[in-house]
Coordinates of C-alpha atoms in Angstrom, one line a residue:
Chain Q
M1 CA 36.0 46.6 58.7
N2 CA 39.1 48.7 59.6
R3 CA 39.0 50.0 56.0
A4 CA 35.6 52.5 57.7
L5 CA 37.6 52.7 60.5
Y6 CA 40.3 54.8 59.0
A7 CA 38.2 56.7 56.6
S8 CA 36.2 57.8 59.3
A9 CA 39.3 59.0 60.8
T10 CA 40.7 60.7 57.6
G11 CA 37.8 62.1 57.9
M12 CA 37.9 63.5 61.3
A13 CA 41.3 64.6 60.7
A14 CA 39.7 66.5 57.7
Q15 CA 37.4 68.2 59.8
Q16 CA 40.6 68.9 62.5
Q17 CA 42.3 71.0 59.6
N18 CA 38.9 72.8 57.9
L19 CA 38.4 74.4 61.6
D20 CA 42.3 75.4 61.8
V21 CA 42.1 76.8 58.3
I22 CA 38.8 79.0 59.4
A23 CA 39.7 80.0 63.7
D24 CA 42.9 81.3 61.3
N25 CA 40.3 83.8 59.7
L26 CA 38.8 84.9 62.7
A27 CA 41.7 85.5 64.1
N28 CA 42.8 87.7 60.7
A29 CA 39.2 88.9 60.7
D30 CA 40.4 92.6 61.5
V31 CA 44.1 92.6 59.4
M32 CA 44.1 94.9 56.9
G33 CA 45.5 93.1 53.5
F34 CA 44.7 90.0 54.9
K35 CA 43.2 87.6 52.3
N36 CA 40.5 84.3 53.8
A37 CA 41.7 81.4 52.9
Q38 CA 39.6 77.9 52.4
A39 CA 41.3 74.1 53.4
T40 CA 40.5 72.2 50.2
F41 CA 39.9 67.7 50.1
A42 CA 39.6 65.3 48.2
Q43 CA 38.7 61.7 48.3
I44 CA 41.5 59.2 48.2
G45 CA 42.2 56.1 47.0
G46 CA 38.9 56.3 44.7
D47 CA 37.0 52.8 45.1
A48 CA 39.6 51.7 48.2
F49 CA 37.1 53.6 50.0
L50 CA 39.8 55.6 52.0
G51 CA 38.7 58.0 52.5
T52 CA 39.8 61.7 52.6
A53 CA 42.4 64.1 52.5
A54 CA 43.5 68.0 52.2
T55 CA 45.1 68.6 49.0
G56 CA 46.1 72.4 50.2
V57 CA 45.1 76.2 51.3
R58 CA 43.9 78.5 48.8
H59 CA 43.5 81.8 49.3
V60 CA 40.4 83.5 48.0
F61 CA 42.1 87.7 46.5
S62 CA 38.3 89.0 46.3
Q63 CA 39.0 92.8 46.9
G64 CA 38.9 93.9 50.5
K65 CA 37.1 97.4 51.8
L66 CA 39.2 100.2 51.4
V67 CA 38.5 102.1 54.3
R68 CA 40.3 106.0 54.8
S69 CA 42.8 106.1 58.0
G70 CA 45.3 108.1 59.1
G71 CA 48.1 106.4 59.3
P72 CA 51.8 108.3 58.2
F73 CA 51.6 106.4 54.3
D74 CA 49.1 104.2 54.4
V75 CA 48.2 103.0 50.9
A76 CA 45.0 100.2 49.0
I77 CA 45.0 98.2 46.5
D78 CA 42.0 99.1 44.9
G79 CA 42.1 96.3 42.0
A80 CA 44.5 93.1 41.7
G81 CA 47.8 93.4 42.2
F82 CA 50.0 93.3 45.6
F83 CA 52.7 95.5 46.7
A84 CA 56.5 94.2 46.3
L85 CA 58.6 94.1 49.2
E86 CA 61.9 93.4 50.8
R87 CA 63.6 92.6 54.1
A88 CA 67.2 92.0 54.4
G89 CA 67.5 90.3 50.2
E90 CA 64.4 88.3 51.0
R91 CA 61.3 89.0 48.7
A92 CA 57.9 89.5 49.8
Y93 CA 54.1 90.3 48.7
T94 CA 51.2 91.5 50.4
R95 CA 48.5 93.8 50.1
A96 CA 48.8 95.9 53.6
G97 CA 49.5 99.4 52.7
A98 CA 50.4 100.3 55.9
F99 CA 53.9 102.4 55.9
S100 CA 56.1 105.3 56.8
R101 CA 58.9 106.6 55.8
A102 CA 62.2 106.4 57.8
A103 CA 65.3 108.0 58.5
D104 CA 67.3 106.9 55.0
G105 CA 64.0 107.6 53.2
T106 CA 63.3 104.3 52.5
V107 CA 59.3 103.6 53.2
R108 CA 58.2 100.4 55.6
N109 CA 55.8 98.2 57.9
A110 CA 55.8 98.0 60.8
D111 CA 57.6 95.1 60.6
G112 CA 60.5 96.2 58.3
W113 CA 60.1 95.6 55.4
T114 CA 60.6 97.9 52.7
L115 CA 58.5 98.8 49.8
H116 CA 60.3 98.9 46.5
G117 CA 59.8 102.3 43.9
A118 CA 60.2 105.1 46.5
R119 CA 63.2 106.6 47.9
I120 CA 61.9 109.9 50.0
P121 CA 64.3 112.9 51.2
P122 CA 63.3 113.4 55.3
A123 CA 62.9 117.3 54.2
A124 CA 59.8 116.3 51.9
T125 CA 56.3 116.8 52.6
S126 CA 53.3 117.2 51.7
V127 CA 53.6 113.5 49.6
T128 CA 51.1 112.1 48.8
V129 CA 50.4 108.6 46.0
A130 CA 48.9 109.0 42.5
A131 CA 46.2 106.5 41.8
D132 CA 49.3 105.5 39.1
G133 CA 51.6 105.6 41.9
L134 CA 54.3 108.2 41.2
V135 CA 55.1 110.0 44.7
S136 CA 54.9 113.8 44.8
G137 CA 55.3 116.1 47.4
T138 CA 57.7 119.6 48.1
V139 CA 61.1 119.9 49.6
N140 CA 61.8 123.1 50.4
G141 CA 58.5 124.5 49.4
K142 CA 59.7 123.1 45.6
P143 CA 56.9 119.7 43.9
A144 CA 59.2 117.2 44.1
T145 CA 58.2 113.7 42.6
F146 CA 60.3 110.4 44.8
G147 CA 59.9 107.7 42.1
R148 CA 56.7 105.3 41.0
L149 CA 55.1 102.8 43.3
R150 CA 55.1 99.7 41.4
L151 CA 52.8 96.7 41.4
V152 CA 53.1 93.3 40.5
D153 CA 50.8 90.2 40.1
F154 CA 51.1 86.6 39.2
A155 CA 49.1 84.1 36.6
A156 CA 48.0 82.3 40.1
P157 CA 48.1 84.4 43.1
E158 CA 45.7 82.0 44.7
K159 CA 48.9 78.7 44.7
L160 CA 51.8 81.8 46.7
R161 CA 52.3 80.9 50.1
S162 CA 51.3 82.6 53.8
L163 CA 54.3 83.9 55.7
G164 CA 51.8 84.3 58.1
S165 CA 49.1 87.4 58.8
A166 CA 49.2 89.1 55.2
L167 CA 52.0 88.7 54.1
F168 CA 53.2 86.1 50.8
A169 CA 56.4 84.8 49.8
A170 CA 56.1 83.6 45.8
T171 CA 55.8 80.0 44.3
P172 CA 56.9 78.4 41.3
A173 CA 52.6 77.5 40.9
A174 CA 52.1 81.0 41.3
G175 CA 53.8 82.1 38.2
V176 CA 56.6 84.8 38.3
P177 CA 56.3 88.6 39.5
H178 CA 55.2 90.5 36.8
G179 CA 54.6 94.6 36.8
V180 CA 51.5 95.4 36.4
A181 CA 50.9 99.3 35.3
A182 CA 47.9 101.7 37.6
G183 CA 46.0 104.0 37.5
G184 CA 44.3 104.1 33.6
D185 CA 41.0 102.6 32.3
R186 CA 40.4 98.9 33.9
Q187 CA 43.8 99.0 35.7
P188 CA 44.1 98.3 39.3
K189 CA 44.7 101.8 40.8
L190 CA 46.5 103.3 43.8
V191 CA 44.4 105.1 46.9
F192 CA 46.4 107.0 49.5
G193 CA 45.5 107.7 53.0
A194 CA 43.1 103.6 52.6
L195 CA 43.7 100.6 53.8
E196 CA 42.1 97.4 52.4
K197 CA 40.6 95.4 54.8
S198 CA 40.3 92.1 55.5
N199 CA 38.1 89.6 52.9
V200 CA 37.0 87.2 56.1
S201 CA 33.2 87.1 56.1
I202 CA 32.5 86.6 60.6
I203 CA 29.6 85.1 59.3
E204 CA 30.1 83.4 57.1
S205 CA 32.9 81.9 59.0
M206 CA 31.1 81.5 61.8
M207 CA 28.4 78.8 60.0
A208 CA 31.4 77.4 58.3
I209 CA 32.6 76.8 61.9
L210 CA 29.5 74.6 62.7
A211 CA 29.0 73.0 59.3
A212 CA 32.9 71.6 59.7
Q213 CA 31.6 70.3 64.2
R214 CA 28.7 68.7 62.9
A215 CA 31.3 66.9 59.7
Y216 CA 33.5 66.7 62.6
E217 CA 30.6 65.1 64.6
A218 CA 28.9 62.5 62.0
N219 CA 32.7 60.7 60.9
A220 CA 33.2 60.0 64.8
K221 CA 30.4 58.3 64.5
G222 CA 31.8 56.2 62.1
V223 CA 34.5 55.2 63.5
Q224 CA 32.2 54.3 66.8
A225 CA 30.1 52.2 64.9
A226 CA 33.8 50.5 62.9
D227 CA 35.3 50.0 66.6
E228 CA 31.7 48.8 67.5
M229 CA 31.5 46.2 64.8
L230 CA 34.3 45.3 65.6
R231 CA 33.3 44.1 69.0
I232 CA 30.0 42.5 68.1
A233 CA 32.7 40.8 65.4
N234 CA 34.6 39.4 68.6
N235 CA 32.0 37.7 70.0
L236 CA 31.3 35.6 68.2
H237 CA 33.8 32.9 69.4
R238 CA 31.9 32.0 72.7
S239 CA 34.5 30.8 75.8
Chain W
M1 CA 24.6 27.6 51.4
D2 CA 23.4 26.8 55.3
G3 CA 22.2 29.3 57.6
I4 CA 25.3 29.7 59.0
E5 CA 27.3 30.4 56.1
L6 CA 24.4 33.1 54.9
M7 CA 24.5 34.5 57.7
A8 CA 28.5 34.8 57.7
T9 CA 27.7 36.5 54.2
A10 CA 24.8 39.1 55.9
M11 CA 27.6 40.7 58.0
H12 CA 30.4 40.7 55.0
A13 CA 27.9 42.8 53.0
A14 CA 27.3 44.8 56.6
K15 CA 31.1 46.0 56.5
A16 CA 30.9 46.5 52.9
R17 CA 27.0 49.1 53.5
L18 CA 29.8 50.5 56.4
D19 CA 33.2 50.9 54.6
V20 CA 30.5 52.6 51.1
S21 CA 29.0 55.4 53.8
A22 CA 32.2 56.3 56.4
D23 CA 34.0 56.6 52.9
N24 CA 31.3 59.0 52.0
L25 CA 31.1 61.0 55.1
A26 CA 34.9 61.1 55.2
N27 CA 34.1 63.1 51.8
V28 CA 31.6 65.7 52.8
S29 CA 34.1 68.5 52.4
S30 CA 35.5 67.5 49.0
D31 CA 34.9 69.2 46.4
G32 CA 33.2 67.9 43.1
F33 CA 33.1 64.2 45.2
H34 CA 30.3 61.8 44.1
K35 CA 29.3 59.7 46.6
R36 CA 28.7 55.4 46.2
V37 CA 25.2 54.4 47.1
A38 CA 25.4 50.4 48.2
R39 CA 23.7 47.9 47.6
A40 CA 22.9 44.5 49.0
T41 CA 21.3 41.3 47.2
L42 CA 20.3 37.5 47.4
G43 CA 21.5 35.3 45.8
P44 CA 23.4 31.8 45.4
A45 CA 26.6 33.0 47.2
G46 CA 24.4 34.6 50.2
L47 CA 24.0 38.4 50.5
I48 CA 26.7 40.1 48.6
A49 CA 26.6 44.1 48.8
T50 CA 28.0 46.3 46.0
S51 CA 28.5 49.9 45.1
N52 CA 27.9 52.5 42.7
P53 CA 28.5 56.1 42.1
D54 CA 26.0 58.3 42.3
P55 CA 24.8 61.0 39.2
A56 CA 22.8 63.4 41.0
P57 CA 24.6 66.5 41.1
G58 CA 25.7 67.5 44.0
P59 CA 24.5 72.1 45.1
L60 CA 26.2 74.3 43.7
R61 CA 29.0 77.0 45.7
H62 CA 29.5 80.2 44.7
T63 CA 32.9 81.6 45.0
G64 CA 33.1 84.5 43.0
R65 CA 36.7 83.1 41.0
P66 CA 36.1 83.3 37.6
F67 CA 38.0 80.3 37.1
D68 CA 36.2 77.9 39.7
L69 CA 34.2 76.3 36.9
A70 CA 30.8 73.8 37.3
A71 CA 29.5 71.8 34.0
V72 CA 26.0 71.4 34.9
G73 CA 24.2 68.9 32.8
G74 CA 27.5 68.6 31.2
T75 CA 31.4 68.1 31.5
L76 CA 34.5 69.8 31.2
A77 CA 37.5 68.7 29.2
V78 CA 40.6 68.0 30.7
R79 CA 44.0 66.3 30.4
G80 CA 46.3 65.4 33.1
R81 CA 50.5 65.2 33.0
D82 CA 50.7 62.0 32.2
G83 CA 48.7 62.7 28.7
R84 CA 45.8 61.3 30.3
A85 CA 42.3 62.9 29.1
E86 CA 39.7 62.7 31.9
T87 CA 36.0 64.7 31.6
L88 CA 35.3 66.8 34.9
R89 CA 32.2 68.3 36.4
S90 CA 33.3 71.0 38.4
G91 CA 36.8 71.8 38.9
S92 CA 39.4 75.3 40.4
F93 CA 41.8 76.3 37.9
A94 CA 44.5 78.7 38.7
R95 CA 46.5 80.1 35.2
D96 CA 50.3 79.7 35.4
D97 CA 52.7 81.7 33.1
A98 CA 51.8 80.5 30.1
G99 CA 48.1 81.1 31.2
R100 CA 46.9 78.0 30.8
L101 CA 44.4 77.3 32.9
L102 CA 45.4 74.5 35.7
D103 CA 43.0 72.5 37.7
E104 CA 44.3 71.3 42.5
R105 CA 46.1 68.4 40.4
G106 CA 47.7 70.0 37.5
R107 CA 45.5 69.0 34.7
M108 CA 44.7 71.6 32.3
L109 CA 41.6 72.4 30.7
L110 CA 40.5 71.9 26.8
S111 CA 39.7 73.5 23.9
A112 CA 36.7 72.0 21.3
R113 CA 40.5 71.5 19.3
G114 CA 41.7 69.3 22.2
A115 CA 44.6 72.2 22.6
P116 CA 45.2 73.7 25.9
V117 CA 42.3 77.3 27.1
L118 CA 45.4 79.7 26.8
A119 CA 43.5 82.5 29.1
G120 CA 45.1 86.2 30.2
P121 CA 44.5 87.3 33.6
D122 CA 42.0 89.2 32.9
A123 CA 40.0 86.7 30.7
S124 CA 36.8 85.4 31.5
I125 CA 34.2 82.3 30.4
D126 CA 30.6 83.1 29.5
A127 CA 27.4 80.4 29.6
R128 CA 27.9 78.4 26.0
G129 CA 32.0 77.8 27.6
V130 CA 33.2 81.1 24.6
V131 CA 37.0 82.2 26.5
R132 CA 36.4 86.1 26.3
D133 CA 39.8 88.3 26.8
G134 CA 39.1 91.8 28.4
T135 CA 38.2 93.2 25.7
G136 CA 36.0 91.0 24.7
R137 CA 37.4 89.2 21.9
T138 CA 36.3 85.2 21.5
V139 CA 40.0 83.7 22.3
A140 CA 39.1 80.4 23.2
Q141 CA 35.7 77.1 22.5
L142 CA 35.3 74.5 26.2
K143 CA 35.2 71.1 24.6
L144 CA 32.1 70.5 25.9
P145 CA 29.2 68.2 25.3
P146 CA 26.0 69.8 23.5
G147 CA 23.7 70.8 26.4
T148 CA 25.9 71.7 28.9
T149 CA 26.0 75.5 30.5
V150 CA 28.7 76.3 32.2
Q151 CA 29.0 78.5 35.9
S152 CA 32.0 80.9 35.5
G153 CA 31.7 81.5 39.8
F154 CA 30.9 78.2 40.7
L155 CA 32.0 74.8 42.4
E156 CA 29.8 71.2 42.7
G157 CA 29.9 70.2 46.0
P158 CA 29.9 66.8 46.6
N159 CA 26.9 64.8 47.1
V160 CA 26.8 63.4 50.0
D161 CA 24.5 63.8 53.0
A162 CA 25.8 63.7 56.1
V163 CA 21.9 63.3 58.0
H164 CA 21.5 59.9 55.6
E165 CA 25.5 58.5 55.6
M166 CA 24.6 59.0 59.8
V167 CA 21.7 56.5 59.4
D168 CA 23.3 54.4 56.9
V169 CA 26.5 53.7 59.2
L170 CA 23.9 52.8 62.6
D171 CA 21.6 50.6 59.7
A172 CA 25.0 48.4 58.8
Q173 CA 25.6 48.5 62.3
R174 CA 22.4 47.2 62.9
A175 CA 22.3 45.3 60.5
F176 CA 25.2 43.6 61.4
E177 CA 24.8 42.8 65.0
T178 CA 21.5 41.4 63.8
A179 CA 23.9 38.7 61.4
Q180 CA 25.5 37.8 64.0
K181 CA 22.8 37.3 66.6
T182 CA 21.0 34.5 64.3
L183 CA 24.8 32.9 63.8
S184 CA 25.3 32.2 67.6
A185 CA 21.7 30.8 67.6
L186 CA 22.1 28.7 65.1
D187 CA 24.9 27.9 66.2
E188 CA 24.3 26.9 69.3
E189 CA 20.8 25.1 68.0
R190 CA 23.8 23.0 66.4
Q191 CA 26.2 22.2 68.8
K192 CA 22.8 20.5 70.7
D193 CA 21.7 18.7 67.6
A194 CA 25.5 17.5 67.8
N195 CA 25.7 16.8 71.8
D196 CA 22.4 16.4 73.1
V197 CA 20.0 14.7 70.5
A198 CA 22.1 11.5 69.8
R199 CA 22.9 10.8 73.4
V200 CA 22.3 8.0 75.0
K201 CA 20.6 8.0 78.0
S202 CA 22.5 6.1 80.8

């Protein structure tokens, strides 16, 4: 009896976790560069009927739609890859490309993460980024280049650890970050003046919520049935 | 076997059926899970419930990830970290730094020659299990039984129907209740036999 009771309880816990992940996706549906996450589950105990357990959260790195934007230094990635960021010696990776130029020449996002590869003097004007990452502009009326934005990628990006919103940290399972060339045929391209929307589908998320809710109810029924059977078994003894 | 013993085995059988259905229900979101089907048979030892895996395929779900694979009508060959060879109907694979394709439990996908499949980030896998690199060059052939179709970008969901399982849960519960009621009735009768039939009128 207890096996059924506990198996159903693991089913309820699993759907609760599932719902948490879906709710997080929905909450971030309007965050630029956010990637949809999915909780994955697997059977535990095999034929011992112990129920289910979460095996992890998998991010889906499909391309989000690119939209024109008016930010001072917005860059989107059309294709695979990540921007490499650094803050206080810490590394992170993102596809959210809303940056701005700081007074010291670095390029940063709103949370203070610095983008690798470019230093732009404050005097520079009409700064732009080419498809291959080359940053150029004019200083005192003369054309100049300010370095190149470098993209990195991972063997298994879906194994990256989420640091919240659209930021990710490297993990051993994801592999070592390696540089990827941009701009050529079959290579990712950088698009200046654009941002990548999240790849969360509101409709799919709503459907997933309904499915999770129904599965939760079904497992609750399992708990109820197991409990009821225990009660019946206890009533075998007539007083 | 007397009636009371028989009803006790019926209660055990109903409980075993509930265990199976509860486990199936708990795994309604586990990809690649195959439900078990319980069956009760009446024999010399009373009512015994056994369960067997249901080989029916689960629904294919589109994921769009190139290394999510579903083998329709066959299996994929993988080898675990402990060196044990296994077959899977469906798996979500990811490349490691060496280019091997590992599933969520770290099992690697095998080629027809029994070696790990090595794939680049832009590799693709066609319906016959041919692995090609970004330029279209063949790099490996998956180990597949004849007649298998590989669907890249799809995962096989569990073959659990929640409504069906819920009906089974209720059915098992009621069967348990019936057996218990019958057992109690038999017990009462026996109590009468023991206490009242042989009573001497005073």
